[in-house]
Amino acid sequence: MAIGVFVATRPDIIKLTPVIRRMKEESLPFVLIHTGQHYDANMSDNFFGELKLPQPDSFLGAKPETASDVSDLIPRITNFLKKNPLDAVTVLGDTNSAMTVAVSACILFLPVIHIEAGCRSFDRRMPEEINRVLIADCADLHFAPTRQCLKNLIEEKVPGEALFSGHPIVELVEELKPRIERLGRPQGLDQEFVILTLHRPENSDDKEKLGFILRSFGRIQMPVIFPVHPRTQKNLKLFGLYDKVPKNVQLVEPLGYLEMLRHIRYAHFVATDSGGVQQEAFLLGTPCLTIRRTFDWPETLEAGINFLANPEMPGFEDTIVAIANAADSIRMRFKNVENIFGGTNASKIIVDKIKQQQFFRDSSL
Ligand code: UDP
């Protein structure tokens, strides 16, 4: 039998890379299942190649436009789980896909392993927050990426076992750091620049808000490189905002992973609503401005290297200008920051623990 490892989105593929590689190295039987959410070249295909991952064993074929729709995912996932005997399922994070896999597996009495468990914003308006809590209720093994996440899980008295593993992204970023240093600054960007990503529904689904966020970056005198997520691209077109973007904001196609990390590493600061990009900014020593209502990684806020800017509150534009002015001094604070996401052994902790489980029936390991 085998462990079913489910991926749906670009961050799933990136963040699970060290775990999938370690499972392969240690000959832990697994099958890789892609539910479909980000199944296009820029958001998925290219990453399997770039990160040297095995191609998925199964595609559940949800179309990008319906793949985050739980009612479409439930029958696909349930049918797959009924037809393909597994020892357990592994999901990461807080997507609708991860939640649907966890709930479906739980109903079928299959053990659930949750990686990046215990992350909380305590904001129930975020669909991801609801997903995280539901997954936690279904999971048998919870791998917490930070001590705060572990504390959240303990306080919630989640079922099963919760432990601190650190975050597997640390391994991948550490592995790629020497290549990023060798490559140096991204081509054509010898001056200071900002890297911006935006894709959360709270920012990208509202015409006024999306327009306001992008206009606000016109207040700073440096290029803002903006690799546009497909969801945001669709809305920019729909809202007629493409030609209303300030001149210094450069819309580009989604970047490959190494190129993305290179931009984060050399940026004056990072502006994002992505959880993963915040972590990467932290690991690469670049100040970060988080464009959200609430925060997933409070430890980075406490360390004074990540800042929350809520576009719904007064002062949003001033915060962008303030971070641009203070970025060099903020950068100095990284010297004193402890590694909240753990060391480069998260995948080892995760795979070793899975191998010890009663539910895992391959006694040859
Ligand atoms: N990313 C990338 N190319 C891009 C934009 C993002 O490789 O053009 C990576 C980024 O470095 C991070 C992940 O994609 O590892 C974040 O994905 P996303 O913003 O879709 O999701 P989230 O982190 O919010 O779950």
Tab-separated table of C-alpha atoms and ligand atoms in Angstrom:
chain	number	residue	atom	x	y	z
A	1	MET	CA	0.000	0.000	0.000
A	2	ALA	CA	1.028	3.620	-0.145
A	3	ILE	CA	0.554	7.140	1.175
A	4	GLY	CA	-1.514	9.383	-1.115
A	5	VAL	CA	0.146	12.797	-1.470
A	6	PHE	CA	-2.355	15.349	-2.818
A	7	VAL	CA	-1.393	18.570	-4.577
A	8	ALA	CA	-3.643	21.186	-6.150
A	9	THR	CA	-1.822	24.481	-6.393
A	10	ARG	CA	1.565	26.001	-7.142
A	11	PRO	CA	2.447	26.430	-3.442
A	12	ASP	CA	1.495	22.784	-2.723
A	13	ILE	CA	3.958	21.615	-5.354
A	14	ILE	CA	6.720	23.939	-4.139
A	15	LYS	CA	6.291	23.344	-0.419
A	16	LEU	CA	5.885	19.563	-0.694
A	17	THR	CA	8.951	19.165	-2.930
A	18	PRO	CA	11.365	18.269	-0.077
A	19	VAL	CA	8.828	15.791	1.385
A	20	ILE	CA	8.174	14.081	-1.963
A	21	ARG	CA	11.897	13.863	-2.675
A	22	ARG	CA	12.562	12.414	0.794
A	23	MET	CA	9.760	9.827	0.396
A	24	LYS	CA	11.376	8.798	-2.884
A	25	GLU	CA	14.891	8.635	-1.405
A	26	GLU	CA	13.679	6.536	1.521
A	27	SER	CA	11.567	4.290	-0.729
A	28	LEU	CA	8.427	5.112	1.221
A	29	PRO	CA	5.644	4.012	-1.123
A	30	PHE	CA	3.524	6.987	-2.197
A	31	VAL	CA	1.283	8.055	-5.032
A	32	LEU	CA	1.148	11.659	-6.145
A	33	ILE	CA	-2.319	12.936	-6.987
A	34	HIS	CA	-3.027	16.273	-8.671
A	35	THR	CA	-6.584	17.451	-8.114
A	36	GLY	CA	-6.346	19.979	-10.927
A	37	GLN	CA	-6.668	23.467	-9.462
A	38	HIS	CA	-3.497	24.982	-10.970
A	39	TYR	CA	-3.035	22.569	-13.802
A	40	ASP	CA	-1.484	24.769	-16.433
A	41	ALA	CA	2.077	25.309	-17.600
A	42	ASN	CA	2.897	28.492	-15.679
A	43	MET	CA	1.334	27.412	-12.418
A	44	SER	CA	2.054	23.684	-12.305
A	45	ASP	CA	3.663	21.832	-15.208
A	46	ASN	CA	6.815	23.926	-15.247
A	47	PHE	CA	7.318	23.463	-11.523
A	48	PHE	CA	7.384	19.658	-11.772
A	49	GLY	CA	10.193	20.009	-14.315
A	50	GLU	CA	12.097	22.760	-12.547
A	51	LEU	CA	11.917	21.063	-9.135
A	52	LYS	CA	12.692	17.638	-10.634
A	53	LEU	CA	9.587	16.033	-9.187
A	54	PRO	CA	8.034	12.843	-10.525
A	55	GLN	CA	4.967	13.524	-12.678
A	56	PRO	CA	1.706	12.946	-10.771
A	57	ASP	CA	0.423	9.343	-10.862
A	58	SER	CA	-3.164	10.555	-11.108
A	59	PHE	CA	-5.022	13.674	-12.189
A	60	LEU	CA	-8.490	14.117	-10.827
A	61	GLY	CA	-9.181	16.475	-13.688
A	62	ALA	CA	-10.964	19.302	-11.925
A	63	LYS	CA	-10.915	22.283	-14.290
A	64	PRO	CA	-9.211	25.441	-13.002
A	65	GLU	CA	-12.540	27.290	-12.949
A	66	THR	CA	-14.228	24.628	-10.815
A	67	ALA	CA	-11.249	23.137	-9.036
A	68	SER	CA	-11.645	25.266	-5.962
A	69	ASP	CA	-15.356	24.467	-5.928
A	70	VAL	CA	-15.848	21.951	-3.141
A	71	SER	CA	-19.015	20.487	-4.650
A	72	ASP	CA	-17.036	19.568	-7.785
A	73	LEU	CA	-14.095	18.179	-5.829
A	74	ILE	CA	-15.971	15.939	-3.372
A	75	PRO	CA	-17.153	13.286	-5.900
A	76	ARG	CA	-13.791	13.272	-7.708
A	77	ILE	CA	-11.834	12.772	-4.504
A	78	THR	CA	-14.252	10.319	-2.904
A	79	ASN	CA	-14.364	8.177	-6.044
A	80	PHE	CA	-10.595	8.172	-6.224
A	81	LEU	CA	-10.225	7.168	-2.575
A	82	LYS	CA	-12.786	4.353	-2.961
A	83	LYS	CA	-11.104	2.938	-6.048
A	84	ASN	CA	-7.482	3.290	-4.905
A	85	PRO	CA	-6.618	1.690	-1.571
A	86	LEU	CA	-4.235	3.927	0.408
A	87	ASP	CA	-2.746	3.709	3.902
A	88	ALA	CA	-3.264	7.409	4.517
A	89	VAL	CA	-3.551	10.754	2.740
A	90	THR	CA	-1.204	13.729	3.036
A	91	VAL	CA	-2.346	17.303	2.459
A	92	LEU	CA	-0.628	20.636	2.903
A	93	GLY	CA	-1.972	23.954	4.062
A	94	ASP	CA	-5.454	25.292	3.640
A	95	THR	CA	-6.838	25.071	0.103
A	96	ASN	CA	-10.363	23.859	-0.667
A	97	SER	CA	-8.711	20.862	-2.266
A	98	ALA	CA	-6.753	19.984	0.904
A	99	MET	CA	-9.887	20.393	3.023
A	100	THR	CA	-11.971	18.243	0.685
A	101	VAL	CA	-9.351	15.482	0.649
A	102	ALA	CA	-9.118	15.571	4.458
A	103	VAL	CA	-12.885	15.469	5.020
A	104	SER	CA	-13.452	12.763	2.365
A	105	ALA	CA	-10.639	10.605	3.770
A	106	CYS	CA	-11.916	11.054	7.294
A	107	ILE	CA	-15.428	9.938	6.289
A	108	LEU	CA	-13.871	6.843	4.704
A	109	PHE	CA	-11.851	6.170	7.914
A	110	LEU	CA	-8.537	6.848	6.196
A	111	PRO	CA	-5.813	8.478	8.309
A	112	VAL	CA	-5.040	12.096	7.404
A	113	ILE	CA	-1.575	13.671	7.609
A	114	HIS	CA	-1.520	17.478	7.629
A	115	ILE	CA	1.642	19.399	6.769
A	116	GLU	CA	1.790	23.136	7.608
A	117	ALA	CA	-0.740	22.486	10.356
A	118	GLY	CA	-1.844	24.908	13.075
A	119	CYS	CA	-1.448	28.128	11.097
A	120	ARG	CA	-4.251	30.498	12.218
A	121	SER	CA	-5.318	34.042	11.435
A	122	PHE	CA	-8.380	33.784	13.740
A	123	ASP	CA	-10.296	35.549	10.964
A	124	ARG	CA	-13.324	33.499	9.961
A	125	ARG	CA	-13.892	35.754	6.924
A	126	MET	CA	-10.910	33.988	5.318
A	127	PRO	CA	-12.019	30.781	3.523
A	128	GLU	CA	-8.543	29.374	4.256
A	129	GLU	CA	-9.109	29.742	8.002
A	130	ILE	CA	-12.273	27.610	7.841
A	131	ASN	CA	-10.392	25.017	5.787
A	132	ARG	CA	-7.524	24.858	8.297
A	133	VAL	CA	-9.851	24.254	11.220
A	134	LEU	CA	-11.778	21.559	9.338
A	135	ILE	CA	-8.553	19.818	8.276
A	136	ALA	CA	-7.288	19.938	11.872
A	137	ASP	CA	-10.480	18.183	13.013
A	138	CYS	CA	-9.932	15.397	10.470
A	139	ALA	CA	-6.176	14.911	10.819
A	140	ASP	CA	-4.417	12.150	12.747
A	141	LEU	CA	-0.920	13.608	12.399
A	142	HIS	CA	-0.327	17.368	12.434
A	143	PHE	CA	3.087	18.717	11.426
A	144	ALA	CA	3.416	22.266	12.754
A	145	PRO	CA	5.779	24.571	10.818
A	146	THR	CA	6.347	26.971	13.771
A	147	ARG	CA	6.162	26.759	17.575
A	148	GLN	CA	3.191	29.145	17.479
A	149	CYS	CA	1.354	26.758	15.123
A	150	LEU	CA	2.028	23.885	17.533
A	151	LYS	CA	0.708	25.992	20.414
A	152	ASN	CA	-2.476	26.714	18.416
A	153	LEU	CA	-3.010	22.991	17.801
A	154	ILE	CA	-2.453	22.102	21.461
A	155	GLU	CA	-4.808	24.839	22.633
A	156	GLU	CA	-7.478	23.597	20.205
A	157	LYS	CA	-7.020	20.047	21.549
A	158	VAL	CA	-6.941	18.641	18.022
A	159	PRO	CA	-7.355	14.864	17.651
A	160	GLY	CA	-4.324	12.659	16.997
A	161	GLU	CA	-0.715	13.749	17.444
A	162	ALA	CA	0.675	17.241	16.814
A	163	LEU	CA	4.397	17.919	16.600
A	164	PHE	CA	6.805	20.636	15.513
A	165	SER	CA	8.506	19.704	12.261
A	166	GLY	CA	9.536	23.101	10.940
A	167	HIS	CA	8.573	23.982	7.380
A	168	PRO	CA	9.866	21.974	4.394
A	169	ILE	CA	10.215	25.244	2.405
A	170	VAL	CA	13.368	25.977	4.461
A	171	GLU	CA	15.145	23.025	2.804
A	172	LEU	CA	14.232	24.145	-0.683
A	173	VAL	CA	15.216	27.774	-0.163
A	174	GLU	CA	18.517	26.753	1.482
A	175	GLU	CA	19.250	24.406	-1.401
A	176	LEU	CA	18.651	27.170	-3.966
A	177	LYS	CA	20.434	29.995	-2.093
A	178	PRO	CA	23.912	29.355	-3.565
A	179	ARG	CA	22.464	29.399	-7.098
A	180	ILE	CA	20.617	32.638	-6.391
A	181	GLU	CA	23.829	34.225	-5.075
A	182	ARG	CA	25.770	33.057	-8.138
A	183	LEU	CA	23.125	34.423	-10.506
A	184	GLY	CA	23.002	37.818	-8.774
A	185	ARG	CA	20.388	40.481	-9.449
A	186	PRO	CA	17.596	39.704	-11.920
A	187	GLN	CA	18.359	40.810	-15.457
A	188	GLY	CA	17.664	44.467	-16.211
A	189	LEU	CA	17.111	45.329	-12.532
A	190	ASP	CA	20.291	47.102	-11.474
A	191	GLN	CA	18.329	49.736	-9.541
A	192	GLU	CA	16.167	49.147	-6.444
A	193	PHE	CA	12.860	47.408	-7.216
A	194	VAL	CA	9.877	45.876	-5.423
A	195	ILE	CA	8.398	42.445	-6.120
A	196	LEU	CA	4.612	42.349	-5.753
A	197	THR	CA	2.216	39.380	-5.746
A	198	LEU	CA	-1.559	39.579	-5.268
A	199	HIS	CA	-4.074	36.798	-5.646
A	200	ARG	CA	-6.238	36.455	-2.538
A	201	PRO	CA	-9.960	36.924	-3.244
A	202	GLU	CA	-10.092	39.665	-0.553
A	203	ASN	CA	-7.742	41.770	-2.750
A	204	SER	CA	-8.256	40.601	-6.302
A	205	ASP	CA	-12.031	40.061	-6.528
A	206	ASP	CA	-13.016	43.649	-5.765
A	207	LYS	CA	-12.573	46.174	-8.577
A	208	GLU	CA	-12.158	49.247	-6.352
A	209	LYS	CA	-9.775	47.564	-3.974
A	210	LEU	CA	-7.568	45.993	-6.635
A	211	GLY	CA	-7.393	49.306	-8.512
A	212	PHE	CA	-6.559	51.163	-5.291
A	213	ILE	CA	-3.798	48.726	-4.293
A	214	LEU	CA	-2.111	48.987	-7.683
A	215	ARG	CA	-2.478	52.794	-7.834
A	216	SER	CA	-0.900	53.051	-4.386
A	217	PHE	CA	2.348	51.541	-5.683
A	218	GLY	CA	2.579	54.533	-8.031
A	219	ARG	CA	3.597	56.521	-4.931
A	220	ILE	CA	7.080	54.991	-4.854
A	221	GLN	CA	9.848	55.899	-7.281
A	222	MET	CA	11.052	52.458	-8.248
A	223	PRO	CA	9.981	49.624	-10.548
A	224	VAL	CA	7.416	47.271	-9.032
A	225	ILE	CA	7.664	43.868	-10.690
A	226	PHE	CA	4.252	42.205	-10.569
A	227	PRO	CA	4.060	38.569	-11.798
A	228	VAL	CA	0.335	38.280	-12.294
A	229	HIS	CA	-1.494	35.251	-10.912
A	230	PRO	CA	-4.149	33.892	-13.373
A	231	ARG	CA	-6.991	34.802	-11.009
A	232	THR	CA	-5.779	38.406	-10.784
A	233	GLN	CA	-5.134	38.532	-14.525
A	234	LYS	CA	-8.722	37.484	-15.193
A	235	ASN	CA	-10.039	40.194	-12.873
A	236	LEU	CA	-7.736	42.914	-14.236
A	237	LYS	CA	-9.249	42.221	-17.648
A	238	LEU	CA	-12.801	41.978	-16.342
A	239	PHE	CA	-12.507	45.242	-14.377
A	240	GLY	CA	-10.778	47.099	-17.238
A	241	LEU	CA	-7.798	47.875	-14.997
A	242	TYR	CA	-4.941	46.854	-17.287
A	243	ASP	CA	-4.270	50.316	-18.655
A	244	LYS	CA	-4.929	52.036	-15.319
A	245	VAL	CA	-1.873	50.533	-13.642
A	246	PRO	CA	0.803	53.136	-12.742
A	247	LYS	CA	3.804	53.263	-15.109
A	248	ASN	CA	6.314	51.933	-12.561
A	249	VAL	CA	4.216	48.759	-11.978
A	250	GLN	CA	5.392	46.185	-14.515
A	251	LEU	CA	2.954	43.325	-15.147
A	252	VAL	CA	4.793	40.142	-16.082
A	253	GLU	CA	3.908	36.443	-16.498
A	254	PRO	CA	4.250	34.198	-13.389
A	255	LEU	CA	7.953	33.501	-12.770
A	256	GLY	CA	9.651	30.114	-12.445
A	257	TYR	CA	10.618	29.256	-8.872
A	258	LEU	CA	14.350	30.043	-8.966
A	259	GLU	CA	13.638	33.314	-10.769
A	260	MET	CA	10.951	34.166	-8.193
A	261	LEU	CA	13.339	33.547	-5.287
A	262	ARG	CA	15.995	35.605	-7.065
A	263	HIS	CA	13.563	38.538	-7.307
A	264	ILE	CA	12.619	38.159	-3.627
A	265	ARG	CA	16.282	38.000	-2.567
A	266	TYR	CA	17.328	41.149	-4.421
A	267	ALA	CA	14.157	43.210	-3.968
A	268	HIS	CA	14.264	46.390	-1.898
A	269	PHE	CA	11.186	44.929	-0.268
A	270	VAL	CA	8.484	42.352	-1.034
A	271	ALA	CA	4.774	43.245	-1.132
A	272	THR	CA	2.422	40.281	-1.120
A	273	ASP	CA	-0.775	38.643	0.038
A	274	SER	CA	0.784	35.170	-0.294
A	275	GLY	CA	1.652	33.111	2.766
A	276	GLY	CA	4.508	31.359	0.947
A	277	VAL	CA	6.097	34.560	-0.357
A	278	GLN	CA	6.133	35.972	3.193
A	279	GLN	CA	8.063	32.904	4.333
A	280	GLU	CA	10.517	33.162	1.453
A	281	ALA	CA	11.111	36.870	2.130
A	282	PHE	CA	11.852	35.910	5.737
A	283	LEU	CA	14.266	33.141	4.702
A	284	LEU	CA	16.046	35.351	2.153
A	285	GLY	CA	16.384	38.357	4.482
A	286	THR	CA	14.129	40.781	2.579
A	287	PRO	CA	11.652	43.106	4.354
A	288	CYS	CA	8.027	42.247	3.600
A	289	LEU	CA	4.796	44.194	3.407
A	290	THR	CA	1.782	41.907	3.757
A	291	ILE	CA	-1.308	43.216	1.995
A	292	ARG	CA	-4.035	41.553	4.025
A	293	ARG	CA	-6.633	42.080	6.696
A	294	THR	CA	-5.003	39.611	9.069
A	295	PHE	CA	-1.791	37.758	9.532
A	296	ASP	CA	-0.795	34.094	9.210
A	297	TRP	CA	2.760	34.276	10.556
A	298	PRO	CA	2.584	36.558	13.647
A	299	GLU	CA	6.173	35.647	14.581
A	300	THR	CA	7.512	37.529	11.548
A	301	LEU	CA	5.482	40.569	12.589
A	302	GLU	CA	6.935	40.406	16.112
A	303	ALA	CA	10.452	40.213	14.646
A	304	GLY	CA	9.876	43.581	12.933
A	305	ILE	CA	10.693	42.368	9.423
A	306	ASN	CA	7.141	41.848	8.107
A	307	PHE	CA	4.420	44.506	8.245
A	308	LEU	CA	0.697	44.352	7.785
A	309	ALA	CA	-0.942	46.863	5.446
A	310	ASN	CA	-4.694	46.561	5.190
A	311	PRO	CA	-6.004	48.331	2.086
A	312	GLU	CA	-9.365	48.750	3.841
A	313	MET	CA	-7.782	50.951	6.540
A	314	PRO	CA	-6.592	54.554	6.257
A	315	GLY	CA	-2.845	55.010	5.697
A	316	PHE	CA	-2.279	52.138	3.259
A	317	GLU	CA	-0.408	54.263	0.723
A	318	ASP	CA	1.671	55.938	3.445
A	319	THR	CA	2.698	52.509	4.752
A	320	ILE	CA	4.058	51.565	1.313
A	321	VAL	CA	6.107	54.767	1.202
A	322	ALA	CA	7.296	54.269	4.806
A	323	ILE	CA	8.497	50.712	4.114
A	324	ALA	CA	10.259	51.868	0.933
A	325	ASN	CA	12.078	54.516	2.998
A	326	ALA	CA	12.910	52.210	5.912
A	327	ALA	CA	13.719	48.970	4.037
A	328	ASP	CA	17.513	49.272	4.449
A	329	SER	CA	17.295	49.655	8.215
A	330	ILE	CA	14.616	46.924	8.492
A	331	ARG	CA	16.994	44.573	6.680
A	332	MET	CA	19.540	44.962	9.526
A	333	ARG	CA	17.048	43.346	11.944
A	334	PHE	CA	17.394	39.960	10.215
A	335	LYS	CA	20.728	39.494	12.046
A	336	ASN	CA	18.874	39.004	15.329
A	337	VAL	CA	15.942	36.952	14.111
A	338	GLU	CA	15.671	33.295	15.097
A	339	ASN	CA	14.622	30.790	12.465
A	340	ILE	CA	10.963	30.402	13.318
A	341	PHE	CA	10.361	27.923	10.465
A	342	GLY	CA	12.894	25.413	11.820
A	343	GLY	CA	15.992	23.937	10.213
A	344	THR	CA	16.587	21.957	7.066
A	345	ASN	CA	15.253	18.713	8.525
A	346	ALA	CA	11.472	19.117	8.266
A	347	SER	CA	11.086	16.513	5.533
A	348	LYS	CA	13.151	14.036	7.569
A	349	ILE	CA	11.033	14.580	10.687
A	350	ILE	CA	7.848	14.171	8.605
A	351	VAL	CA	8.908	11.051	6.683
A	352	ASP	CA	10.451	9.353	9.749
A	353	LYS	CA	7.250	9.920	11.695
A	354	ILE	CA	5.023	8.598	8.893
A	355	LYS	CA	7.143	5.445	8.684
A	356	GLN	CA	6.591	4.780	12.391
A	357	GLN	CA	2.797	4.922	12.162
A	358	GLN	CA	0.644	1.889	12.830
A	359	PHE	CA	-1.518	2.820	9.857
A	360	PHE	CA	1.430	2.494	7.534
A	361	ARG	CA	1.375	-1.134	6.518
A	362	ASP	CA	4.651	-1.519	4.603
A	363	SER	CA	6.594	-3.565	7.146
A	364	SER	CA	9.614	-3.835	4.848
A	365	LEU	CA	10.680	-0.266	5.797
B	1	UDP	N1	5.697	31.960	-6.965
B	1	UDP	C1	6.436	31.650	-8.097
B	1	UDP	N2	6.291	32.478	-9.194
B	1	UDP	C2	5.486	33.580	-9.181
B	1	UDP	C3	4.740	33.871	-8.012
B	1	UDP	C4	4.856	33.030	-6.912
B	1	UDP	O1	7.190	30.689	-8.130
B	1	UDP	O2	5.427	34.278	-10.189
B	1	UDP	C5	5.828	31.063	-5.796
B	1	UDP	C6	6.230	31.790	-4.531
B	1	UDP	O3	7.619	31.959	-4.463
B	1	UDP	C7	5.653	30.878	-3.450
B	1	UDP	C8	4.389	30.345	-4.091
B	1	UDP	O4	4.542	30.526	-5.504
B	1	UDP	O5	6.492	29.782	-3.186
B	1	UDP	C9	3.215	31.139	-3.592
B	1	UDP	O6	2.103	30.781	-4.292
B	1	UDP	P1	0.741	31.591	-4.181
B	1	UDP	O7	1.034	33.041	-4.042
B	1	UDP	O8	-0.052	31.143	-5.348
B	1	UDP	O9	0.020	30.987	-2.888
B	1	UDP	P2	0.053	31.138	-1.308
B	1	UDP	O10	1.448	31.201	-0.812
B	1	UDP	O11	-0.728	32.369	-0.980
B	1	UDP	O12	-0.652	29.938	-0.820
